[in-house]
Coordinates of N, CA and C in Angstrom, one line a residue:
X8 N 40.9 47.0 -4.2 CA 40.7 47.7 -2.9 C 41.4 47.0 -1.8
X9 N 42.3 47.8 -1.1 CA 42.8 47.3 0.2 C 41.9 47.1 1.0
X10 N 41.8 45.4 2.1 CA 41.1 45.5 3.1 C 41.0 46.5 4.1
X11 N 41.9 46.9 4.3 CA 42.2 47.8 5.4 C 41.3 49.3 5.4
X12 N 41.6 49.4 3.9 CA 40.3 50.5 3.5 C 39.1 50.6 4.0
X13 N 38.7 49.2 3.5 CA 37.5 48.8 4.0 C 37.2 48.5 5.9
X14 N 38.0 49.3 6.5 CA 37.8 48.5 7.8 C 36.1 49.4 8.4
X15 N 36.4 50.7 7.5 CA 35.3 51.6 8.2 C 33.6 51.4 7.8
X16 N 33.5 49.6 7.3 CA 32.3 49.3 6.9 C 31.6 49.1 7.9
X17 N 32.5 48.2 8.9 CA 31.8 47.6 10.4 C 31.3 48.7 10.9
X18 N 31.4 50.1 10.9 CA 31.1 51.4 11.6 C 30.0 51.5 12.1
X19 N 29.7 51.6 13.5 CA 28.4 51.9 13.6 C 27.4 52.9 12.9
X20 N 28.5 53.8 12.3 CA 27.6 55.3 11.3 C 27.6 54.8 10.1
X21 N 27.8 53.3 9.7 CA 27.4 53.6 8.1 C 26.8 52.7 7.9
X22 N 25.7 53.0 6.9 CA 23.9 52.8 7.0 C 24.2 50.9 6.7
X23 N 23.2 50.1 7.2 CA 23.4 48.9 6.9 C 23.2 48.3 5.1
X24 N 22.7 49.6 4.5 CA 22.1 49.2 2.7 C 23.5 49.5 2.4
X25 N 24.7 50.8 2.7 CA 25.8 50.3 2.0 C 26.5 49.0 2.3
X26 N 26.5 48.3 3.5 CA 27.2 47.3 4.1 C 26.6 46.3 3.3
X27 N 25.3 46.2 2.9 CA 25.2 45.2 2.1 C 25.5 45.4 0.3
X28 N 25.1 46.7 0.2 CA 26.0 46.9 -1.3 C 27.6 46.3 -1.2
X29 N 28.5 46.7 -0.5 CA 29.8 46.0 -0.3 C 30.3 45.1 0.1
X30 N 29.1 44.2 0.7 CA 29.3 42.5 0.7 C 29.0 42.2 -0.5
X31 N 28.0 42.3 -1.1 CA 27.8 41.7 -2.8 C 28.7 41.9 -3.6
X32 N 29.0 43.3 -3.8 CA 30.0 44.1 -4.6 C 31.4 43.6 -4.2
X33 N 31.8 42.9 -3.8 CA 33.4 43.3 -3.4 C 33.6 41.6 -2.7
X34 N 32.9 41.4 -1.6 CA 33.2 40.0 -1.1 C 32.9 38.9 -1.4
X35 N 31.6 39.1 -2.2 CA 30.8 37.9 -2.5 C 31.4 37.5 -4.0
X36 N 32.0 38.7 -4.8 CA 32.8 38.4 -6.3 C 33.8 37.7 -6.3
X37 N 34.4 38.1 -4.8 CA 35.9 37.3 -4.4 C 35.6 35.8 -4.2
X38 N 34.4 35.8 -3.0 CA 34.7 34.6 -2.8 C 34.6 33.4 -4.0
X39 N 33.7 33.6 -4.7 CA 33.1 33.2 -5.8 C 33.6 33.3 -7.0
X40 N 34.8 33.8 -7.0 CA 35.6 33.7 -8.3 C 35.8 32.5 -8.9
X41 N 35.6 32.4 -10.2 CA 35.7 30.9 -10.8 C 35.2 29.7 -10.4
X42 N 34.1 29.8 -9.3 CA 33.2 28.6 -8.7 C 32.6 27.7 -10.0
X43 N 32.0 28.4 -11.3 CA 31.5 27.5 -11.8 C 32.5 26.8 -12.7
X44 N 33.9 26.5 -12.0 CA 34.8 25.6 -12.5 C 35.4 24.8 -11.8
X45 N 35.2 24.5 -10.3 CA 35.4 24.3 -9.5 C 35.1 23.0 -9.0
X46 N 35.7 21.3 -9.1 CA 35.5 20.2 -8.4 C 34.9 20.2 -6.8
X47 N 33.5 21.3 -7.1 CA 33.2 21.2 -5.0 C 32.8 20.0 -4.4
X48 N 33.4 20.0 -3.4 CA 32.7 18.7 -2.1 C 32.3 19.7 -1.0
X49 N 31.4 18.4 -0.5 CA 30.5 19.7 0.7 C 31.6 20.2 1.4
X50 N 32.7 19.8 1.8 CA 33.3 20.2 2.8 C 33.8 21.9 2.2
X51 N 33.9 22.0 0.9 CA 34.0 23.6 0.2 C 32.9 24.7 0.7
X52 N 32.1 23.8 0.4 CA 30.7 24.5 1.0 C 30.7 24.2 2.5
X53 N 31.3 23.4 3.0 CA 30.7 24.3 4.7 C 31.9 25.7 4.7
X54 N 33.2 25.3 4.2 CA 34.3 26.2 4.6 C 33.4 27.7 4.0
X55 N 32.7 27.6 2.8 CA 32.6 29.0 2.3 C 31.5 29.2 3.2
X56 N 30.3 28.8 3.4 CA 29.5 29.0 4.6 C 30.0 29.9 5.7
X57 N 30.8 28.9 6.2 CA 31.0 29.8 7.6 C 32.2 30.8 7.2
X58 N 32.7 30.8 6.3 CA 33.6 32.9 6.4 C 32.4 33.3 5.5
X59 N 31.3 33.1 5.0 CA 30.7 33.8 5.2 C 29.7 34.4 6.2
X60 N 29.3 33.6 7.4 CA 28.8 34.2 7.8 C 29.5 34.9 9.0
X61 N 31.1 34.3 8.9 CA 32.2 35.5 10.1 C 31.7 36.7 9.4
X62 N 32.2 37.0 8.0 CA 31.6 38.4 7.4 C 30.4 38.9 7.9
X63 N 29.5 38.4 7.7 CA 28.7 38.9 8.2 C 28.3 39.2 9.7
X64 N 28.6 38.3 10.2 CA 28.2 39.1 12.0 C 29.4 39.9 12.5
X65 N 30.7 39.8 11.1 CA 31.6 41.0 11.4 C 31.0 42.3 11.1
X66 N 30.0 42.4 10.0 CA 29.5 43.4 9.6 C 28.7 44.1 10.2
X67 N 27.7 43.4 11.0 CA 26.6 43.1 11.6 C 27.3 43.9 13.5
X68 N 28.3 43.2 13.6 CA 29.1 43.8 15.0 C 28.6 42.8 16.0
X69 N 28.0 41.2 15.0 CA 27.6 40.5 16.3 C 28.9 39.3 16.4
X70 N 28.8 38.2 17.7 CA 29.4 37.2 18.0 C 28.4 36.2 17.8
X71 N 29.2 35.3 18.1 CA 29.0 33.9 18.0 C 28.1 33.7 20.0
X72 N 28.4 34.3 20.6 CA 28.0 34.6 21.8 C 27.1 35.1 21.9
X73 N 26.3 36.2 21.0 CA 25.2 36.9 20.6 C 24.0 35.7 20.8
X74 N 24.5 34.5 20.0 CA 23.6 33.6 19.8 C 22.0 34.1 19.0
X75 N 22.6 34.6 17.9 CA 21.7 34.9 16.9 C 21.4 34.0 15.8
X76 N 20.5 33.5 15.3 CA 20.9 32.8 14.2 C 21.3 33.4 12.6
X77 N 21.9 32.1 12.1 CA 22.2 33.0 10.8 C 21.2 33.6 10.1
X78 N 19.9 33.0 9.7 CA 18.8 33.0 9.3 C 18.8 34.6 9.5
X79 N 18.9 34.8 10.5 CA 18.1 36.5 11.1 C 19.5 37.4 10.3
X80 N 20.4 36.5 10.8 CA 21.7 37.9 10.2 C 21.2 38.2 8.3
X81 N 21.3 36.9 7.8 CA 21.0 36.8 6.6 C 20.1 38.2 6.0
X82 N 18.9 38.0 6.6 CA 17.5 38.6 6.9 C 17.8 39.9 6.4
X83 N 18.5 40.3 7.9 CA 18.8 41.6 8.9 C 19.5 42.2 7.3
X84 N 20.8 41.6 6.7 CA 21.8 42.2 5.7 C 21.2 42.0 4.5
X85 N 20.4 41.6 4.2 CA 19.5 40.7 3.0 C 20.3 40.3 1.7
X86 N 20.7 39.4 2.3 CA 22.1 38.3 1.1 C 20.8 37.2 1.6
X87 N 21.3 36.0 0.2 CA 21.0 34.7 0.4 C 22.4 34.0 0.6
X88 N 22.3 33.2 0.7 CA 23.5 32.2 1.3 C 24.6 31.7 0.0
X89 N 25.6 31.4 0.5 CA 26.6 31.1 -0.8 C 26.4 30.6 -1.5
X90 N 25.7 28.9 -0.8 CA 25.4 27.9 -1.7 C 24.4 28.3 -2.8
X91 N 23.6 28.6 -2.1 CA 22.2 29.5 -3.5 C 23.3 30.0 -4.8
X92 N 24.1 30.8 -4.0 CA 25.0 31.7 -5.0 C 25.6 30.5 -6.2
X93 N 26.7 30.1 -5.8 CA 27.3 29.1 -6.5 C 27.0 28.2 -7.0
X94 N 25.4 27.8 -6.3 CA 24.8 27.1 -7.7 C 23.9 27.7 -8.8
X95 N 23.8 29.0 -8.5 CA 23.2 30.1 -9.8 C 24.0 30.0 -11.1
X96 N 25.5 30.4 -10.5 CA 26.5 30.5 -11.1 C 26.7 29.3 -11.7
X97 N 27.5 27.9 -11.3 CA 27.5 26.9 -12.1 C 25.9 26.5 -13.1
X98 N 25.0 26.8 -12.7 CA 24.2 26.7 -13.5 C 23.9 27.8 -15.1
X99 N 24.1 28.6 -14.5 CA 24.3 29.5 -15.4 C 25.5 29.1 -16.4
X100 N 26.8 28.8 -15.9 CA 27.9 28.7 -17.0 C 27.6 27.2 -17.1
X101 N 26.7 26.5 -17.3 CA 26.6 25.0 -17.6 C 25.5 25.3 -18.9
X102 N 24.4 26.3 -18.5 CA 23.6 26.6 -19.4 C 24.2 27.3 -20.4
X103 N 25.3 27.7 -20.8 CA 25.9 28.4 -21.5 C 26.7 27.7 -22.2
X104 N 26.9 26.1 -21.9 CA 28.1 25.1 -22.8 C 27.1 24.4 -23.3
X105 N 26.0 24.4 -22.8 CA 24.7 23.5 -23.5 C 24.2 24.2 -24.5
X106 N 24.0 25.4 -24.4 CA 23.5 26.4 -25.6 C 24.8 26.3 -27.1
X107 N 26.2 26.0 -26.5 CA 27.0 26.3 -27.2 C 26.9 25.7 -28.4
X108 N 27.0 25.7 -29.6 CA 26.8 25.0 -30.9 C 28.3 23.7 -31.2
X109 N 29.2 24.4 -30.9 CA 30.6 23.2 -32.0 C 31.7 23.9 -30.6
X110 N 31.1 24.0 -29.2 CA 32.4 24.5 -28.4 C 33.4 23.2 -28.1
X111 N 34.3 23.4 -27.8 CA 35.5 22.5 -27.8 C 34.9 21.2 -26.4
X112 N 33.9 22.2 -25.6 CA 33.4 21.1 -25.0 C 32.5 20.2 -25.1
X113 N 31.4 21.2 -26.3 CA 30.7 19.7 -26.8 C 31.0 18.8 -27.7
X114 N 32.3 19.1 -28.3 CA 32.7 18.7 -29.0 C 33.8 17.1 -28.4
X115 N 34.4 17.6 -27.3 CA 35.0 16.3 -26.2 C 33.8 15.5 -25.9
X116 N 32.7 16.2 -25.9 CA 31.3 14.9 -25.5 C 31.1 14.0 -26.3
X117 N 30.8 14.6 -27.5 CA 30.5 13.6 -28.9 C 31.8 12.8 -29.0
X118 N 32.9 12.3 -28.6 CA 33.9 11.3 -29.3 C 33.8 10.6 -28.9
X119 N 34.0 9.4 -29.3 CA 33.7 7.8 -29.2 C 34.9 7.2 -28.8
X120 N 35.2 6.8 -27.8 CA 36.4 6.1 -27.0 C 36.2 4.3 -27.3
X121 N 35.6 4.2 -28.5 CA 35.0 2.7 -28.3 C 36.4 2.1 -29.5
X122 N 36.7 1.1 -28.2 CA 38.4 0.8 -29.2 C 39.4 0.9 -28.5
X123 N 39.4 2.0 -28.1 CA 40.5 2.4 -27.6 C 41.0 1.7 -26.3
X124 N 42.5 1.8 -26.6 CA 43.2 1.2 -24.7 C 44.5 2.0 -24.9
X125 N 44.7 1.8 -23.4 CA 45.8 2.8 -23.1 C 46.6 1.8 -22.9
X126 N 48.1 2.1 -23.7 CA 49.1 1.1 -23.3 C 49.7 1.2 -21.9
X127 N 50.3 0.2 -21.9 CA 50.5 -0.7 -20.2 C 52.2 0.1 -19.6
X128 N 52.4 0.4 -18.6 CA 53.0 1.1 -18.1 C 52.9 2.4 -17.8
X129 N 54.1 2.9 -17.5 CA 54.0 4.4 -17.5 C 53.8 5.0 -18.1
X130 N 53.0 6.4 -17.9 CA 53.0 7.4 -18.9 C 54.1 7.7 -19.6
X131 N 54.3 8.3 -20.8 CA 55.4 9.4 -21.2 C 55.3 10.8 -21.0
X132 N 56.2 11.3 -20.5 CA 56.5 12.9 -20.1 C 57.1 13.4 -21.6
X133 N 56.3 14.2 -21.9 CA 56.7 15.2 -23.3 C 57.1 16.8 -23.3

């Protein structure tokens, strides 16, 4: 879907339960793509934080001037916050390599590095 499509969500005529079907549905899948594979530091999470909640008081038709808190926007659109989100998600696909029986990653867990050294210099390019 083209953003641009989407411009007529901000609308004052359209009910705030679709605006929140189409932040879950559409924004929140984006932003969240492939998170539970993702080396995050907080600083990922403040960045995803705050465009999320530009989305939202874009949605919402408030400013940063409004001086609303997020809490209330949250509320008002009834989403939970990213971080909630993305750690559903890495937990969920973490619960899912622990269930796994012989997956190629529990299988990198079980090997025994006892012995081994890496020879001295540079790598080789293959």
């Amino acid at each position: 879907m083209k953003w641009k499509l989407a411009l007529g969500v901000c609308d004052k005529k359209v009910p705030a339960k679709f605006k929140d079907k189409f932040y879950r549905v559409t924004v929140c899948l984006a932003m969240l793509y492939g998170a539970e594979y993702w080396p995050v530091k907080n600083s990922h999470i403040q960045k995803l934080k705050m465009a999320e909640m530009r989305m939202l008081r874009w949605m919402c038709r408030l400013t940063k001037g409004d001086r609303v808190r997020n809490e209330t926007i949250r509320e008002k659109v009834r989403v939970t916050s990213v971080e909630d989100k993305m750690r559903e998600v890495r937990l969920r696909w973490f619960r899912h390599v622990m269930r796994g029986t012989d997956t190629s990653v529990r299988r990198c867990e079980k090997l025994a590095l006892d012995g081994f050294r890496r020879g001295r210099g540079r790598l080789k390019k293959y």
